[in-house]
GROMACS .gro file of C-alpha atoms in nm:
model
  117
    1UNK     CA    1  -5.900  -0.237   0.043
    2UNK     CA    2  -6.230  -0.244   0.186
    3UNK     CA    3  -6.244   0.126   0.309
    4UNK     CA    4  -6.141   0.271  -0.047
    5UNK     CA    5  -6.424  -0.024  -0.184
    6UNK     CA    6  -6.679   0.179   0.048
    7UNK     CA    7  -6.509   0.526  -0.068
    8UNK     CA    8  -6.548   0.441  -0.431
    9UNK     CA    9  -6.855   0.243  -0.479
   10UNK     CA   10  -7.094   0.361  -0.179
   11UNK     CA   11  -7.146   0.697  -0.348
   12UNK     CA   12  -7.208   0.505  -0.656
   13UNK     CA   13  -7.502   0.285  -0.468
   14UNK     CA   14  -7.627   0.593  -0.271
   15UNK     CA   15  -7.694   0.774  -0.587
   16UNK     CA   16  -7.844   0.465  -0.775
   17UNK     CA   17  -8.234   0.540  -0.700
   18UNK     CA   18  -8.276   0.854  -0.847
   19UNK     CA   19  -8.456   1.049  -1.117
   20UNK     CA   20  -8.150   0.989  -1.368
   21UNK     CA   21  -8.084   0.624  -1.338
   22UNK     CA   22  -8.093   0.347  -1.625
   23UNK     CA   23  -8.254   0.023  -1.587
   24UNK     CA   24  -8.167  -0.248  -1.819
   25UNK     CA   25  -8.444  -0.463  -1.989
   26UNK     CA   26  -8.304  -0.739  -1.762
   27UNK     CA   27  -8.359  -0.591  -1.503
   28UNK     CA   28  -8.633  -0.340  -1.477
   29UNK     CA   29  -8.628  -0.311  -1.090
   30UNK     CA   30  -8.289  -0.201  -1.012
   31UNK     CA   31  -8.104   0.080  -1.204
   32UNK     CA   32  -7.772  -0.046  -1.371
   33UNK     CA   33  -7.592   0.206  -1.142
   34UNK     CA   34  -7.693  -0.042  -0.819
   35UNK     CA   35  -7.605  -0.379  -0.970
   36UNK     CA   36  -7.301  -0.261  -1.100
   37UNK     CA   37  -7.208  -0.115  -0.805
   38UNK     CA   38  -7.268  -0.401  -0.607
   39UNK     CA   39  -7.091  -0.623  -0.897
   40UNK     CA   40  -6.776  -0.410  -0.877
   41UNK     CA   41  -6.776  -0.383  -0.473
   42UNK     CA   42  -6.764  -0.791  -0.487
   43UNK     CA   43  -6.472  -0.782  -0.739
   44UNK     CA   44  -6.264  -0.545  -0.545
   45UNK     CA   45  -6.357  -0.732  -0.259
   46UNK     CA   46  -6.248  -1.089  -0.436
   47UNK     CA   47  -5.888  -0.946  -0.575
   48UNK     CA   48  -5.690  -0.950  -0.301
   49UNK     CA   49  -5.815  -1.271  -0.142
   50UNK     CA   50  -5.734  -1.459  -0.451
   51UNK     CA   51  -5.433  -1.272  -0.517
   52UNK     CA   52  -5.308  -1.445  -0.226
   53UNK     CA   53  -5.418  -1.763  -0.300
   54UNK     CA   54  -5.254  -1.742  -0.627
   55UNK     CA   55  -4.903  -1.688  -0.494
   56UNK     CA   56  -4.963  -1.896  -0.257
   57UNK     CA   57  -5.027  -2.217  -0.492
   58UNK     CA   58  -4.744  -2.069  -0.736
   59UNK     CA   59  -4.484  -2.056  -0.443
   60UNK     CA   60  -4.588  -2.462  -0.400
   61UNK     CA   61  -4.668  -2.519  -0.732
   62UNK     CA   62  -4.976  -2.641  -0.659
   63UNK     CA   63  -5.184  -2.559  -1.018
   64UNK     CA   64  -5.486  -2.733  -0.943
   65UNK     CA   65  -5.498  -2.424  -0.716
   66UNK     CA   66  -5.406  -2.185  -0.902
   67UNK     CA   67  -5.670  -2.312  -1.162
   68UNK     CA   68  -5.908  -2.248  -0.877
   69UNK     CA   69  -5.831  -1.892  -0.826
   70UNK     CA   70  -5.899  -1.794  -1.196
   71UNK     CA   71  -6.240  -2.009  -1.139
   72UNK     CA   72  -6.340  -1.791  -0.853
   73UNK     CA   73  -6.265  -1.511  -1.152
   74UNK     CA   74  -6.490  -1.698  -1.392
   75UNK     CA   75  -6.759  -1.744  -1.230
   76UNK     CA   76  -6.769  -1.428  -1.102
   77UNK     CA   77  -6.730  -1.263  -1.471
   78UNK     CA   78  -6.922  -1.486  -1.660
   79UNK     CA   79  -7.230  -1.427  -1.385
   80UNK     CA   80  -7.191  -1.055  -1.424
   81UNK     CA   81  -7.260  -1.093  -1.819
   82UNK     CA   82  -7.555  -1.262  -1.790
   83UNK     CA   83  -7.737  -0.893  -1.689
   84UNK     CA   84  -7.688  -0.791  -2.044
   85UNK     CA   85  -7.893  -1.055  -2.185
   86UNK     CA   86  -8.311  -0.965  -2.262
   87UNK     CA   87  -8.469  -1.203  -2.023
   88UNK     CA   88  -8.565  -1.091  -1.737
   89UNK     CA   89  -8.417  -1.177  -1.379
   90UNK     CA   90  -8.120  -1.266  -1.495
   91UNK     CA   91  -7.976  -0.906  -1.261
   92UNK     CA   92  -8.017  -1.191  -0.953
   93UNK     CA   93  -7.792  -1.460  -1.115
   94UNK     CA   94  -7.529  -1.102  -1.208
   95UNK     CA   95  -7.537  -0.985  -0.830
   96UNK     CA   96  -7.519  -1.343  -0.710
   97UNK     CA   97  -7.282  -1.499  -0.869
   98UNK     CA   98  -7.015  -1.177  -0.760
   99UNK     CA   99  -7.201  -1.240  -0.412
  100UNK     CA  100  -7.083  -1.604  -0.372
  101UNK     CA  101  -6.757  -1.574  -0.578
  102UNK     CA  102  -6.645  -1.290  -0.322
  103UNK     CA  103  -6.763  -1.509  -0.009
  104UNK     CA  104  -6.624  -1.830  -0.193
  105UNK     CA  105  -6.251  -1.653  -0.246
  106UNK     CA  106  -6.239  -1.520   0.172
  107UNK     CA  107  -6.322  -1.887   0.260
  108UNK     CA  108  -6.097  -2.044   0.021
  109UNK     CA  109  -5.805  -1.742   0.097
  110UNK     CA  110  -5.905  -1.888   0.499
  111UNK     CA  111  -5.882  -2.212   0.375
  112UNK     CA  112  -5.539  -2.180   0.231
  113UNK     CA  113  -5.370  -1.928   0.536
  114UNK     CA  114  -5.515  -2.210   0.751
  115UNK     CA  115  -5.304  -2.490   0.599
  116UNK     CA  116  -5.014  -2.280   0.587
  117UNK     CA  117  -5.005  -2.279   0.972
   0.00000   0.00000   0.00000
């Protein structure tokens, strides 16, 4: 997963400074090319660990868990939209939020493969 992540999307981010690239008026210091790079390198990255968790808490029929999972997916979605909104800065809260959802679904993923031992 993470090899075909850096196959697909580090072209995409090595080609994201140059002449051609768009900037959105929320961002007017980094081209759309690099934060939605970044964005969709986080989701692919997230998938897989809450994939697992999902099964996981289906399998025990534990749905406050499986609730979690699609929060992970929320906040990771609903942080990526706020880039096409006209104030600026708000590219930091897009990139973050797919930042800590990512990190937030390995720990959690940890979390649950550690209480299954």
């Amino acid at each position: 997963g993470s090899i075909q992540a850096i196959a697909l999307y580090g072209l995409v981010l090595s080609e994201a400074t140059g002449p051609a690239t768009y900037y959105l008026a929320s961002c007017p210091h980094a081209s759309i090319f690099l934060l939605q790079g970044v964005v969709s390198l986080c989701f692919v990255i997230m998938s897989p660990f809450l994939q697992y968790a999902a099964m996981h808490a289906l399998h025990h029929s534990r749905w406050v868990h499986l609730l979690s999972t699609v929060g992970f997916y929320a906040l990771a979605s609903l942080s990526s939209v706020a880039s096409s909104t006209l104030t600026p800065g708000m590219c930091g809260i897009s990139a973050g939020g797919a930042i800590l959802a990512a990190i937030g679904s390995i720990v959690y993923s940890a979390c649950v493969l550690h209480r299954n031992e």
